[in-house]
């Protein structure tokens, strides 16, 4: 949790107190472990409150981990990257499917799947998402790019403050760059024939000759008198 968010919660606790007790379990004599509400506990300390209400539950290790993870995922201030990491841990530790994770945390399967995909981002891109330099929409678009290029594009998106739609276009242009225009060089024999016709007819002549042996000759003239002169030379 960011220091700013923790301070905001501490301010709320100073004014209103702890509305919802934290949940703990006993792990040894006079020793308890928080399984839900660590943020409230930390904020209370920051607010100078030494005693807060709690509920003691008998919870096995696996259930305690699950409760802590689920509470963490359901936090309102959690960013997309933090949520993706927590969902991944929940899925792996308890061998759950995407649908089972969705049922546990109260989200749609599509939402869970989209969040879990964020774990495939490069580490620098994950940090940009975590720090709020890019949004989840940007990150989802960037998943189509692999390797160092993904990081470079993410930094460009953050630096230029591109919209999600602009990012999608950038990714599409990267994946489908425009093909360079094909340049064709004329055969030396064709060039020689062109020059001979130019000299004989006294007009600009161009020959388009295909690799299949077909082609066309284009003779340029400025007026009908020039055309008559060209035709007389041909005859």
mmCIF file with all atom_site columns, C-alpha atoms in Angstrom:
data_model
loop_
_atom_site.group_PDB
_atom_site.id
_atom_site.type_symbol
_atom_site.label_atom_id
_atom_site.label_alt_id
_atom_site.label_comp_id
_atom_site.label_asym_id
_atom_site.label_entity_id
_atom_site.label_seq_id
_atom_site.pdbx_PDB_ins_code
_atom_site.Cartn_x
_atom_site.Cartn_y
_atom_site.Cartn_z
_atom_site.occupancy
_atom_site.B_iso_or_equiv
_atom_site.pdbx_formal_charge
_atom_site.auth_seq_id
_atom_site.auth_comp_id
_atom_site.auth_asym_id
_atom_site.auth_atom_id
_atom_site.pdbx_PDB_model_num
ATOM 1   C CA . UNK A 1 1   ? 0.000   0.000   0.000   1.00 0.00 ? 1   UNK A CA 1
ATOM 2   C CA . UNK A 1 2   ? 1.368   3.427   -0.905  1.00 0.00 ? 2   UNK A CA 1
ATOM 3   C CA . UNK A 1 3   ? 2.286   5.827   1.953   1.00 0.00 ? 3   UNK A CA 1
ATOM 4   C CA . UNK A 1 4   ? -0.300  8.319   0.639   1.00 0.00 ? 4   UNK A CA 1
ATOM 5   C CA . UNK A 1 5   ? -3.120  5.766   0.716   1.00 0.00 ? 5   UNK A CA 1
ATOM 6   C CA . UNK A 1 6   ? -2.052  4.573   4.174   1.00 0.00 ? 6   UNK A CA 1
ATOM 7   C CA . UNK A 1 7   ? -2.088  8.156   5.460   1.00 0.00 ? 7   UNK A CA 1
ATOM 8   C CA . UNK A 1 8   ? -5.597  8.665   4.037   1.00 0.00 ? 8   UNK A CA 1
ATOM 9   C CA . UNK A 1 9   ? -6.816  5.542   5.822   1.00 0.00 ? 9   UNK A CA 1
ATOM 10  C CA . UNK A 1 10  ? -5.110  6.666   9.054   1.00 0.00 ? 10  UNK A CA 1
ATOM 11  C CA . UNK A 1 11  ? -6.890  10.027  8.809   1.00 0.00 ? 11  UNK A CA 1
ATOM 12  C CA . UNK A 1 12  ? -10.222 8.234   8.358   1.00 0.00 ? 12  UNK A CA 1
ATOM 13  C CA . UNK A 1 13  ? -9.534  6.015   11.381  1.00 0.00 ? 13  UNK A CA 1
ATOM 14  C CA . UNK A 1 14  ? -8.640  9.038   13.531  1.00 0.00 ? 14  UNK A CA 1
ATOM 15  C CA . UNK A 1 15  ? -12.007 10.586  12.709  1.00 0.00 ? 15  UNK A CA 1
ATOM 16  C CA . UNK A 1 16  ? -14.279 7.549   12.587  1.00 0.00 ? 16  UNK A CA 1
ATOM 17  C CA . UNK A 1 17  ? -12.376 4.756   14.305  1.00 0.00 ? 17  UNK A CA 1
ATOM 18  C CA . UNK A 1 18  ? -12.224 1.150   13.087  1.00 0.00 ? 18  UNK A CA 1
ATOM 19  C CA . UNK A 1 19  ? -15.604 0.342   11.542  1.00 0.00 ? 19  UNK A CA 1
ATOM 20  C CA . UNK A 1 20  ? -14.800 -3.275  10.636  1.00 0.00 ? 20  UNK A CA 1
ATOM 21  C CA . UNK A 1 21  ? -12.713 -5.396  13.059  1.00 0.00 ? 21  UNK A CA 1
ATOM 22  C CA . UNK A 1 22  ? -9.618  -7.138  11.753  1.00 0.00 ? 22  UNK A CA 1
ATOM 23  C CA . UNK A 1 23  ? -9.498  -10.954 11.732  1.00 0.00 ? 23  UNK A CA 1
ATOM 24  C CA . UNK A 1 24  ? -6.666  -12.822 13.472  1.00 0.00 ? 24  UNK A CA 1
ATOM 25  C CA . UNK A 1 25  ? -5.779  -16.383 14.395  1.00 0.00 ? 25  UNK A CA 1
ATOM 26  C CA . UNK A 1 26  ? -3.708  -17.626 17.295  1.00 0.00 ? 26  UNK A CA 1
ATOM 27  C CA . UNK A 1 27  ? -0.387  -19.145 16.266  1.00 0.00 ? 27  UNK A CA 1
ATOM 28  C CA . UNK A 1 28  ? 1.244   -19.417 19.736  1.00 0.00 ? 28  UNK A CA 1
ATOM 29  C CA . UNK A 1 29  ? 0.685   -18.328 23.331  1.00 0.00 ? 29  UNK A CA 1
ATOM 30  C CA . UNK A 1 30  ? -0.151  -14.610 23.307  1.00 0.00 ? 30  UNK A CA 1
ATOM 31  C CA . UNK A 1 31  ? 0.823   -14.457 19.618  1.00 0.00 ? 31  UNK A CA 1
ATOM 32  C CA . UNK A 1 32  ? -1.644  -13.788 16.838  1.00 0.00 ? 32  UNK A CA 1
ATOM 33  C CA . UNK A 1 33  ? -1.396  -13.522 13.073  1.00 0.00 ? 33  UNK A CA 1
ATOM 34  C CA . UNK A 1 34  ? -3.487  -11.094 11.051  1.00 0.00 ? 34  UNK A CA 1
ATOM 35  C CA . UNK A 1 35  ? -5.324  -12.873 8.252   1.00 0.00 ? 35  UNK A CA 1
ATOM 36  C CA . UNK A 1 36  ? -7.592  -9.988  7.215   1.00 0.00 ? 36  UNK A CA 1
ATOM 37  C CA . UNK A 1 37  ? -7.177  -6.285  7.884   1.00 0.00 ? 37  UNK A CA 1
ATOM 38  C CA . UNK A 1 38  ? -3.441  -5.646  7.858   1.00 0.00 ? 38  UNK A CA 1
ATOM 39  C CA . UNK A 1 39  ? -3.982  -2.260  6.179   1.00 0.00 ? 39  UNK A CA 1
ATOM 40  C CA . UNK A 1 40  ? -6.339  -1.182  8.959   1.00 0.00 ? 40  UNK A CA 1
ATOM 41  C CA . UNK A 1 41  ? -3.815  -2.326  11.565  1.00 0.00 ? 41  UNK A CA 1
ATOM 42  C CA . UNK A 1 42  ? -0.945  -0.409  9.944   1.00 0.00 ? 42  UNK A CA 1
ATOM 43  C CA . UNK A 1 43  ? -3.075  2.710   9.500   1.00 0.00 ? 43  UNK A CA 1
ATOM 44  C CA . UNK A 1 44  ? -4.149  2.518   13.161  1.00 0.00 ? 44  UNK A CA 1
ATOM 45  C CA . UNK A 1 45  ? -0.514  2.490   14.233  1.00 0.00 ? 45  UNK A CA 1
ATOM 46  C CA . UNK A 1 46  ? 0.098   5.516   12.027  1.00 0.00 ? 46  UNK A CA 1
ATOM 47  C CA . UNK A 1 47  ? -2.898  7.211   13.639  1.00 0.00 ? 47  UNK A CA 1
ATOM 48  C CA . UNK A 1 48  ? -1.430  6.566   17.099  1.00 0.00 ? 48  UNK A CA 1
ATOM 49  C CA . UNK A 1 49  ? -4.093  4.039   18.099  1.00 0.00 ? 49  UNK A CA 1
ATOM 50  C CA . UNK A 1 50  ? -2.639  1.139   20.094  1.00 0.00 ? 50  UNK A CA 1
ATOM 51  C CA . UNK A 1 51  ? -5.788  -0.984  20.492  1.00 0.00 ? 51  UNK A CA 1
ATOM 52  C CA . UNK A 1 52  ? -8.235  -1.955  17.757  1.00 0.00 ? 52  UNK A CA 1
ATOM 53  C CA . UNK A 1 53  ? -11.150 -4.436  17.671  1.00 0.00 ? 53  UNK A CA 1
ATOM 54  C CA . UNK A 1 54  ? -10.432 -7.880  16.274  1.00 0.00 ? 54  UNK A CA 1
ATOM 55  C CA . UNK A 1 55  ? -12.118 -11.219 15.770  1.00 0.00 ? 55  UNK A CA 1
ATOM 56  C CA . UNK A 1 56  ? -10.168 -14.362 16.679  1.00 0.00 ? 56  UNK A CA 1
ATOM 57  C CA . UNK A 1 57  ? -10.822 -17.347 14.412  1.00 0.00 ? 57  UNK A CA 1
ATOM 58  C CA . UNK A 1 58  ? -9.492  -20.874 14.328  1.00 0.00 ? 58  UNK A CA 1
ATOM 59  C CA . UNK A 1 59  ? -8.265  -21.083 10.766  1.00 0.00 ? 59  UNK A CA 1
ATOM 60  C CA . UNK A 1 60  ? -5.875  -23.682 9.240   1.00 0.00 ? 60  UNK A CA 1
ATOM 61  C CA . UNK A 1 61  ? -2.805  -22.492 7.352   1.00 0.00 ? 61  UNK A CA 1
ATOM 62  C CA . UNK A 1 62  ? -4.199  -22.955 3.839   1.00 0.00 ? 62  UNK A CA 1
ATOM 63  C CA . UNK A 1 63  ? -7.450  -21.191 4.648   1.00 0.00 ? 63  UNK A CA 1
ATOM 64  C CA . UNK A 1 64  ? -5.558  -18.309 6.276   1.00 0.00 ? 64  UNK A CA 1
ATOM 65  C CA . UNK A 1 65  ? -3.514  -17.800 3.116   1.00 0.00 ? 65  UNK A CA 1
ATOM 66  C CA . UNK A 1 66  ? -6.645  -17.930 0.983   1.00 0.00 ? 66  UNK A CA 1
ATOM 67  C CA . UNK A 1 67  ? -8.508  -15.420 3.158   1.00 0.00 ? 67  UNK A CA 1
ATOM 68  C CA . UNK A 1 68  ? -5.565  -13.010 3.115   1.00 0.00 ? 68  UNK A CA 1
ATOM 69  C CA . UNK A 1 69  ? -5.216  -13.287 -0.662  1.00 0.00 ? 69  UNK A CA 1
ATOM 70  C CA . UNK A 1 70  ? -8.928  -12.828 -1.306  1.00 0.00 ? 70  UNK A CA 1
ATOM 71  C CA . UNK A 1 71  ? -9.115  -9.781  0.958   1.00 0.00 ? 71  UNK A CA 1
ATOM 72  C CA . UNK A 1 72  ? -6.087  -8.319  -0.796  1.00 0.00 ? 72  UNK A CA 1
ATOM 73  C CA . UNK A 1 73  ? -7.637  -8.885  -4.233  1.00 0.00 ? 73  UNK A CA 1
ATOM 74  C CA . UNK A 1 74  ? -10.903 -7.247  -3.182  1.00 0.00 ? 74  UNK A CA 1
ATOM 75  C CA . UNK A 1 75  ? -9.252  -4.017  -2.025  1.00 0.00 ? 75  UNK A CA 1
ATOM 76  C CA . UNK A 1 76  ? -10.594 -0.972  -3.860  1.00 0.00 ? 76  UNK A CA 1
ATOM 77  C CA . UNK A 1 77  ? -7.203  0.746   -4.133  1.00 0.00 ? 77  UNK A CA 1
ATOM 78  C CA . UNK A 1 78  ? -5.433  -2.237  -5.695  1.00 0.00 ? 78  UNK A CA 1
ATOM 79  C CA . UNK A 1 79  ? -3.936  -1.474  -9.101  1.00 0.00 ? 79  UNK A CA 1
ATOM 80  C CA . UNK A 1 80  ? -4.283  -3.899  -12.001 1.00 0.00 ? 80  UNK A CA 1
ATOM 81  C CA . UNK A 1 81  ? -0.742  -5.278  -11.701 1.00 0.00 ? 81  UNK A CA 1
ATOM 82  C CA . UNK A 1 82  ? -1.025  -5.944  -7.968  1.00 0.00 ? 82  UNK A CA 1
ATOM 83  C CA . UNK A 1 83  ? -4.360  -7.632  -8.574  1.00 0.00 ? 83  UNK A CA 1
ATOM 84  C CA . UNK A 1 84  ? -2.885  -9.789  -11.352 1.00 0.00 ? 84  UNK A CA 1
ATOM 85  C CA . UNK A 1 85  ? -0.055  -10.954 -9.070  1.00 0.00 ? 85  UNK A CA 1
ATOM 86  C CA . UNK A 1 86  ? -2.458  -11.779 -6.233  1.00 0.00 ? 86  UNK A CA 1
ATOM 87  C CA . UNK A 1 87  ? -4.779  -13.709 -8.568  1.00 0.00 ? 87  UNK A CA 1
ATOM 88  C CA . UNK A 1 88  ? -1.830  -15.673 -9.958  1.00 0.00 ? 88  UNK A CA 1
ATOM 89  C CA . UNK A 1 89  ? -0.705  -16.630 -6.460  1.00 0.00 ? 89  UNK A CA 1
ATOM 90  C CA . UNK A 1 90  ? -4.229  -17.675 -5.477  1.00 0.00 ? 90  UNK A CA 1
ATOM 91  C CA . UNK A 1 91  ? -4.571  -19.792 -8.618  1.00 0.00 ? 91  UNK A CA 1
ATOM 92  C CA . UNK A 1 92  ? -1.185  -21.489 -8.227  1.00 0.00 ? 92  UNK A CA 1
ATOM 93  C CA . UNK A 1 93  ? -1.227  -22.116 -4.471  1.00 0.00 ? 93  UNK A CA 1
ATOM 94  C CA . UNK A 1 94  ? -4.661  -23.709 -4.529  1.00 0.00 ? 94  UNK A CA 1
ATOM 95  C CA . UNK A 1 95  ? -4.521  -25.162 -8.065  1.00 0.00 ? 95  UNK A CA 1
ATOM 96  C CA . UNK A 1 96  ? -7.641  -23.323 -9.181  1.00 0.00 ? 96  UNK A CA 1
ATOM 97  C CA . UNK A 1 97  ? -8.972  -22.755 -12.679 1.00 0.00 ? 97  UNK A CA 1
ATOM 98  C CA . UNK A 1 98  ? -9.763  -19.267 -13.975 1.00 0.00 ? 98  UNK A CA 1
ATOM 99  C CA . UNK A 1 99  ? -13.468 -19.917 -13.362 1.00 0.00 ? 99  UNK A CA 1
ATOM 100 C CA . UNK A 1 100 ? -12.859 -21.095 -9.793  1.00 0.00 ? 100 UNK A CA 1
ATOM 101 C CA . UNK A 1 101 ? -10.757 -18.014 -9.048  1.00 0.00 ? 101 UNK A CA 1
ATOM 102 C CA . UNK A 1 102 ? -13.509 -15.838 -10.516 1.00 0.00 ? 102 UNK A CA 1
ATOM 103 C CA . UNK A 1 103 ? -16.109 -17.498 -8.270  1.00 0.00 ? 103 UNK A CA 1
ATOM 104 C CA . UNK A 1 104 ? -13.955 -17.047 -5.155  1.00 0.00 ? 104 UNK A CA 1
ATOM 105 C CA . UNK A 1 105 ? -13.189 -13.350 -5.660  1.00 0.00 ? 105 UNK A CA 1
ATOM 106 C CA . UNK A 1 106 ? -16.550 -12.373 -7.145  1.00 0.00 ? 106 UNK A CA 1
ATOM 107 C CA . UNK A 1 107 ? -15.353 -11.368 -10.609 1.00 0.00 ? 107 UNK A CA 1
ATOM 108 C CA . UNK A 1 108 ? -16.263 -12.546 -14.091 1.00 0.00 ? 108 UNK A CA 1
ATOM 109 C CA . UNK A 1 109 ? -14.103 -15.211 -15.696 1.00 0.00 ? 109 UNK A CA 1
ATOM 110 C CA . UNK A 1 110 ? -13.198 -12.818 -18.534 1.00 0.00 ? 110 UNK A CA 1
ATOM 111 C CA . UNK A 1 111 ? -12.058 -10.179 -16.042 1.00 0.00 ? 111 UNK A CA 1
ATOM 112 C CA . UNK A 1 112 ? -9.884  -12.694 -14.180 1.00 0.00 ? 112 UNK A CA 1
ATOM 113 C CA . UNK A 1 113 ? -8.375  -14.029 -17.420 1.00 0.00 ? 113 UNK A CA 1
ATOM 114 C CA . UNK A 1 114 ? -7.555  -10.515 -18.659 1.00 0.00 ? 114 UNK A CA 1
ATOM 115 C CA . UNK A 1 115 ? -5.889  -9.634  -15.361 1.00 0.00 ? 115 UNK A CA 1
ATOM 116 C CA . UNK A 1 116 ? -3.863  -12.867 -15.274 1.00 0.00 ? 116 UNK A CA 1
ATOM 117 C CA . UNK A 1 117 ? -2.527  -12.139 -18.775 1.00 0.00 ? 117 UNK A CA 1
ATOM 118 C CA . UNK A 1 118 ? -0.782  -9.066  -17.365 1.00 0.00 ? 118 UNK A CA 1
ATOM 119 C CA . UNK A 1 119 ? 1.686   -11.380 -15.615 1.00 0.00 ? 119 UNK A CA 1
ATOM 120 C CA . UNK A 1 120 ? 3.144   -12.070 -19.073 1.00 0.00 ? 120 UNK A CA 1
ATOM 121 C CA . UNK A 1 121 ? 4.370   -8.485  -19.460 1.00 0.00 ? 121 UNK A CA 1
ATOM 122 C CA . UNK A 1 122 ? 8.068   -7.645  -19.310 1.00 0.00 ? 122 UNK A CA 1
ATOM 123 C CA . UNK A 1 123 ? 9.214   -6.543  -15.850 1.00 0.00 ? 123 UNK A CA 1
ATOM 124 C CA . UNK A 1 124 ? 9.787   -2.867  -16.846 1.00 0.00 ? 124 UNK A CA 1
ATOM 125 C CA . UNK A 1 125 ? 6.284   -2.763  -18.346 1.00 0.00 ? 125 UNK A CA 1
ATOM 126 C CA . UNK A 1 126 ? 4.820   -4.275  -15.169 1.00 0.00 ? 126 UNK A CA 1
ATOM 127 C CA . UNK A 1 127 ? 6.437   -1.469  -13.177 1.00 0.00 ? 127 UNK A CA 1
ATOM 128 C CA . UNK A 1 128 ? 4.990   1.186   -15.507 1.00 0.00 ? 128 UNK A CA 1
ATOM 129 C CA . UNK A 1 129 ? 1.544   -0.322  -14.947 1.00 0.00 ? 129 UNK A CA 1
ATOM 130 C CA . UNK A 1 130 ? 2.059   -0.625  -11.199 1.00 0.00 ? 130 UNK A CA 1
ATOM 131 C CA . UNK A 1 131 ? 3.175   3.013   -10.890 1.00 0.00 ? 131 UNK A CA 1
ATOM 132 C CA . UNK A 1 132 ? 0.258   4.251   -12.990 1.00 0.00 ? 132 UNK A CA 1
ATOM 133 C CA . UNK A 1 133 ? 2.328   5.431   -15.974 1.00 0.00 ? 133 UNK A CA 1
ATOM 134 C CA . UNK A 1 134 ? 0.179   3.243   -18.228 1.00 0.00 ? 134 UNK A CA 1
ATOM 135 C CA . UNK A 1 135 ? -3.303  1.792   -17.731 1.00 0.00 ? 135 UNK A CA 1
ATOM 136 C CA . UNK A 1 136 ? -4.585  -1.751  -18.071 1.00 0.00 ? 136 UNK A CA 1
ATOM 137 C CA . UNK A 1 137 ? -5.916  -0.947  -21.554 1.00 0.00 ? 137 UNK A CA 1
ATOM 138 C CA . UNK A 1 138 ? -2.428  0.087   -22.683 1.00 0.00 ? 138 UNK A CA 1
ATOM 139 C CA . UNK A 1 139 ? -0.921  -3.032  -21.113 1.00 0.00 ? 139 UNK A CA 1
ATOM 140 C CA . UNK A 1 140 ? -3.401  -5.369  -22.806 1.00 0.00 ? 140 UNK A CA 1
ATOM 141 C CA . UNK A 1 141 ? -2.559  -3.852  -26.194 1.00 0.00 ? 141 UNK A CA 1
ATOM 142 C CA . UNK A 1 142 ? 1.185   -4.175  -25.532 1.00 0.00 ? 142 UNK A CA 1
ATOM 143 C CA . UNK A 1 143 ? 0.856   -7.900  -24.775 1.00 0.00 ? 143 UNK A CA 1
ATOM 144 C CA . UNK A 1 144 ? 0.791   -8.482  -28.544 1.00 0.00 ? 144 UNK A CA 1
ATOM 145 C CA . UNK A 1 145 ? 4.425   -7.301  -28.717 1.00 0.00 ? 145 UNK A CA 1
ATOM 146 C CA . UNK A 1 146 ? 7.270   -9.480  -27.455 1.00 0.00 ? 146 UNK A CA 1
ATOM 147 C CA . UNK A 1 147 ? 10.766  -8.924  -26.129 1.00 0.00 ? 147 UNK A CA 1
ATOM 148 C CA . UNK A 1 148 ? 12.577  -5.627  -25.782 1.00 0.00 ? 148 UNK A CA 1
ATOM 149 C CA . UNK A 1 149 ? 10.265  -4.004  -28.311 1.00 0.00 ? 149 UNK A CA 1
ATOM 150 C CA . UNK A 1 150 ? 7.391   -4.309  -25.830 1.00 0.00 ? 150 UNK A CA 1
ATOM 151 C CA . UNK A 1 151 ? 9.383   -2.371  -23.230 1.00 0.00 ? 151 UNK A CA 1
ATOM 152 C CA . UNK A 1 152 ? 10.410  0.292   -25.739 1.00 0.00 ? 152 UNK A CA 1
ATOM 153 C CA . UNK A 1 153 ? 6.834   0.809   -26.909 1.00 0.00 ? 153 UNK A CA 1
ATOM 154 C CA . UNK A 1 154 ? 5.534   0.942   -23.327 1.00 0.00 ? 154 UNK A CA 1
ATOM 155 C CA . UNK A 1 155 ? 8.028   3.667   -22.454 1.00 0.00 ? 155 UNK A CA 1
ATOM 156 C CA . UNK A 1 156 ? 7.029   5.575   -25.589 1.00 0.00 ? 156 UNK A CA 1
ATOM 157 C CA . UNK A 1 157 ? 3.341   5.281   -24.657 1.00 0.00 ? 157 UNK A CA 1
ATOM 158 C CA . UNK A 1 158 ? 4.062   6.574   -21.150 1.00 0.00 ? 158 UNK A CA 1
ATOM 159 C CA . UNK A 1 159 ? 6.309   9.409   -22.337 1.00 0.00 ? 159 UNK A CA 1
ATOM 160 C CA . UNK A 1 160 ? 3.842   10.649  -24.969 1.00 0.00 ? 160 UNK A CA 1
ATOM 161 C CA . UNK A 1 161 ? 0.794   9.938   -22.779 1.00 0.00 ? 161 UNK A CA 1
ATOM 162 C CA . UNK A 1 162 ? -0.901  8.088   -25.639 1.00 0.00 ? 162 UNK A CA 1
ATOM 163 C CA . UNK A 1 163 ? -4.514  7.000   -25.349 1.00 0.00 ? 163 UNK A CA 1
ATOM 164 C CA . UNK A 1 164 ? -5.422  3.312   -25.425 1.00 0.00 ? 164 UNK A CA 1
ATOM 165 C CA . UNK A 1 165 ? -6.712  3.683   -28.999 1.00 0.00 ? 165 UNK A CA 1
ATOM 166 C CA . UNK A 1 166 ? -3.466  5.386   -30.078 1.00 0.00 ? 166 UNK A CA 1
ATOM 167 C CA . UNK A 1 167 ? -1.515  2.589   -28.401 1.00 0.00 ? 167 UNK A CA 1
ATOM 168 C CA . UNK A 1 168 ? -3.532  -0.038  -30.270 1.00 0.00 ? 168 UNK A CA 1
ATOM 169 C CA . UNK A 1 169 ? -2.748  1.712   -33.568 1.00 0.00 ? 169 UNK A CA 1
ATOM 170 C CA . UNK A 1 170 ? 0.940   1.891   -32.651 1.00 0.00 ? 170 UNK A CA 1
ATOM 171 C CA . UNK A 1 171 ? 1.006   -1.830  -31.852 1.00 0.00 ? 171 UNK A CA 1
ATOM 172 C CA . UNK A 1 172 ? -0.781  -2.640  -35.119 1.00 0.00 ? 172 UNK A CA 1
ATOM 173 C CA . UNK A 1 173 ? 1.716   -0.544  -37.102 1.00 0.00 ? 173 UNK A CA 1
ATOM 174 C CA . UNK A 1 174 ? 4.577   -2.338  -35.344 1.00 0.00 ? 174 UNK A CA 1
ATOM 175 C CA . UNK A 1 175 ? 3.145   -5.772  -36.115 1.00 0.00 ? 175 UNK A CA 1
ATOM 176 C CA . UNK A 1 176 ? 2.166   -4.850  -39.685 1.00 0.00 ? 176 UNK A CA 1
ATOM 177 C CA . UNK A 1 177 ? 4.708   -2.337  -41.008 1.00 0.00 ? 177 UNK A CA 1
ATOM 178 C CA . UNK A 1 178 ? 3.970   -0.911  -44.474 1.00 0.00 ? 178 UNK A CA 1
ATOM 179 C CA . UNK A 1 179 ? 5.757   -2.812  -47.209 1.00 0.00 ? 179 UNK A CA 1
ATOM 180 C CA . UNK A 1 180 ? 8.450   -0.790  -48.953 1.00 0.00 ? 180 UNK A CA 1
ATOM 181 C CA . UNK A 1 181 ? 7.584   0.140   -52.514 1.00 0.00 ? 181 UNK A CA 1
ATOM 182 C CA . UNK A 1 182 ? 9.129   -2.234  -55.001 1.00 0.00 ? 182 UNK A CA 1
ATOM 183 C CA . UNK A 1 183 ? 11.713  -0.615  -57.209 1.00 0.00 ? 183 UNK A CA 1
ATOM 184 C CA . UNK A 1 184 ? 12.300  -2.107  -60.593 1.00 0.00 ? 184 UNK A CA 1
ATOM 185 C CA . UNK A 1 185 ? 15.369  -1.568  -62.714 1.00 0.00 ? 185 UNK A CA 1
ATOM 186 C CA . UNK A 1 186 ? 15.000  -1.731  -66.472 1.00 0.00 ? 186 UNK A CA 1
ATOM 187 C CA . UNK A 1 187 ? 16.860  -4.293  -68.475 1.00 0.00 ? 187 UNK A CA 1
ATOM 188 C CA . UNK A 1 188 ? 19.826  -2.833  -70.359 1.00 0.00 ? 188 UNK A CA 1
ATOM 189 C CA . UNK A 1 189 ? 18.391  -4.075  -73.665 1.00 0.00 ? 189 UNK A CA 1
ATOM 190 C CA . UNK A 1 190 ? 15.095  -2.272  -72.950 1.00 0.00 ? 190 UNK A CA 1
ATOM 191 C CA . UNK A 1 191 ? 16.976  0.932   -72.110 1.00 0.00 ? 191 UNK A CA 1
ATOM 192 C CA . UNK A 1 192 ? 18.946  0.625   -75.354 1.00 0.00 ? 192 UNK A CA 1
ATOM 193 C CA . UNK A 1 193 ? 15.773  0.159   -77.415 1.00 0.00 ? 193 UNK A CA 1
ATOM 194 C CA . UNK A 1 194 ? 14.180  3.163   -75.677 1.00 0.00 ? 194 UNK A CA 1
ATOM 195 C CA . UNK A 1 195 ? 17.143  5.341   -76.581 1.00 0.00 ? 195 UNK A CA 1
ATOM 196 C CA . UNK A 1 196 ? 17.086  4.182   -80.204 1.00 0.00 ? 196 UNK A CA 1
ATOM 197 C CA . UNK A 1 197 ? 13.382  5.025   -80.522 1.00 0.00 ? 197 UNK A CA 1
ATOM 198 C CA . UNK A 1 198 ? 13.886  8.437   -78.892 1.00 0.00 ? 198 UNK A CA 1
ATOM 199 C CA . UNK A 1 199 ? 16.649  9.261   -81.374 1.00 0.00 ? 199 UNK A CA 1
ATOM 200 C CA . UNK A 1 200 ? 14.667  7.974   -84.363 1.00 0.00 ? 200 UNK A CA 1
ATOM 201 C CA . UNK A 1 201 ? 11.302  9.541   -83.508 1.00 0.00 ? 201 UNK A CA 1
ATOM 202 C CA . UNK A 1 202 ? 12.548  12.689  -81.791 1.00 0.00 ? 202 UNK A CA 1
ATOM 203 C CA . UNK A 1 203 ? 10.081  12.197  -78.933 1.00 0.00 ? 203 UNK A CA 1
ATOM 204 C CA . UNK A 1 204 ? 10.068  10.866  -75.402 1.00 0.00 ? 204 UNK A CA 1
ATOM 205 C CA . UNK A 1 205 ? 9.569   7.098   -75.429 1.00 0.00 ? 205 UNK A CA 1
ATOM 206 C CA . UNK A 1 206 ? 9.198   4.648   -72.534 1.00 0.00 ? 206 UNK A CA 1
ATOM 207 C CA . UNK A 1 207 ? 8.995   0.872   -72.720 1.00 0.00 ? 207 UNK A CA 1
ATOM 208 C CA . UNK A 1 208 ? 7.304   -1.171  -69.960 1.00 0.00 ? 208 UNK A CA 1
ATOM 209 C CA . UNK A 1 209 ? 8.484   -4.766  -70.308 1.00 0.00 ? 209 UNK A CA 1
ATOM 210 C CA . UNK A 1 210 ? 7.267   -7.505  -67.928 1.00 0.00 ? 210 UNK A CA 1
ATOM 211 C CA . UNK A 1 211 ? 9.138   -10.618 -66.876 1.00 0.00 ? 211 UNK A CA 1
ATOM 212 C CA . UNK A 1 212 ? 6.568   -12.653 -68.864 1.00 0.00 ? 212 UNK A CA 1
ATOM 213 C CA . UNK A 1 213 ? 7.708   -11.056 -72.112 1.00 0.00 ? 213 UNK A CA 1
ATOM 214 C CA . UNK A 1 214 ? 4.701   -8.773  -72.482 1.00 0.00 ? 214 UNK A CA 1
ATOM 215 C CA . UNK A 1 215 ? 4.815   -5.002  -72.422 1.00 0.00 ? 215 UNK A CA 1
ATOM 216 C CA . UNK A 1 216 ? 3.865   -1.695  -73.962 1.00 0.00 ? 216 UNK A CA 1
ATOM 217 C CA . UNK A 1 217 ? 5.503   1.299   -75.615 1.00 0.00 ? 217 UNK A CA 1
ATOM 218 C CA . UNK A 1 218 ? 4.414   4.823   -74.657 1.00 0.00 ? 218 UNK A CA 1
ATOM 219 C CA . UNK A 1 219 ? 5.259   7.651   -77.074 1.00 0.00 ? 219 UNK A CA 1
ATOM 220 C CA . UNK A 1 220 ? 4.682   11.181  -75.769 1.00 0.00 ? 220 UNK A CA 1
ATOM 221 C CA . UNK A 1 221 ? 3.768   14.130  -78.015 1.00 0.00 ? 221 UNK A CA 1
ATOM 222 C CA . UNK A 1 222 ? 2.824   17.733  -77.303 1.00 0.00 ? 222 UNK A CA 1
ATOM 223 C CA . UNK A 1 223 ? 0.452   18.449  -80.204 1.00 0.00 ? 223 UNK A CA 1
ATOM 224 C CA . UNK A 1 224 ? -1.040  16.966  -83.359 1.00 0.00 ? 224 UNK A CA 1
ATOM 225 C CA . UNK A 1 225 ? 1.706   18.368  -85.558 1.00 0.00 ? 225 UNK A CA 1
ATOM 226 C CA . UNK A 1 226 ? 4.314   16.538  -83.474 1.00 0.00 ? 226 UNK A CA 1
ATOM 227 C CA . UNK A 1 227 ? 2.192   13.377  -83.671 1.00 0.00 ? 227 UNK A CA 1
ATOM 228 C CA . UNK A 1 228 ? 2.072   13.645  -87.492 1.00 0.00 ? 228 UNK A CA 1
ATOM 229 C CA . UNK A 1 229 ? 5.850   13.954  -87.532 1.00 0.00 ? 229 UNK A CA 1
ATOM 230 C CA . UNK A 1 230 ? 6.247   10.854  -85.354 1.00 0.00 ? 230 UNK A CA 1
ATOM 231 C CA . UNK A 1 231 ? 3.858   8.829   -87.527 1.00 0.00 ? 231 UNK A CA 1
ATOM 232 C CA . UNK A 1 232 ? 5.685   9.856   -90.707 1.00 0.00 ? 232 UNK A CA 1
ATOM 233 C CA . UNK A 1 233 ? 8.950   8.602   -89.228 1.00 0.00 ? 233 UNK A CA 1
ATOM 234 C CA . UNK A 1 234 ? 7.331   5.306   -88.267 1.00 0.00 ? 234 UNK A CA 1
ATOM 235 C CA . UNK A 1 235 ? 5.972   4.825   -91.825 1.00 0.00 ? 235 UNK A CA 1
#
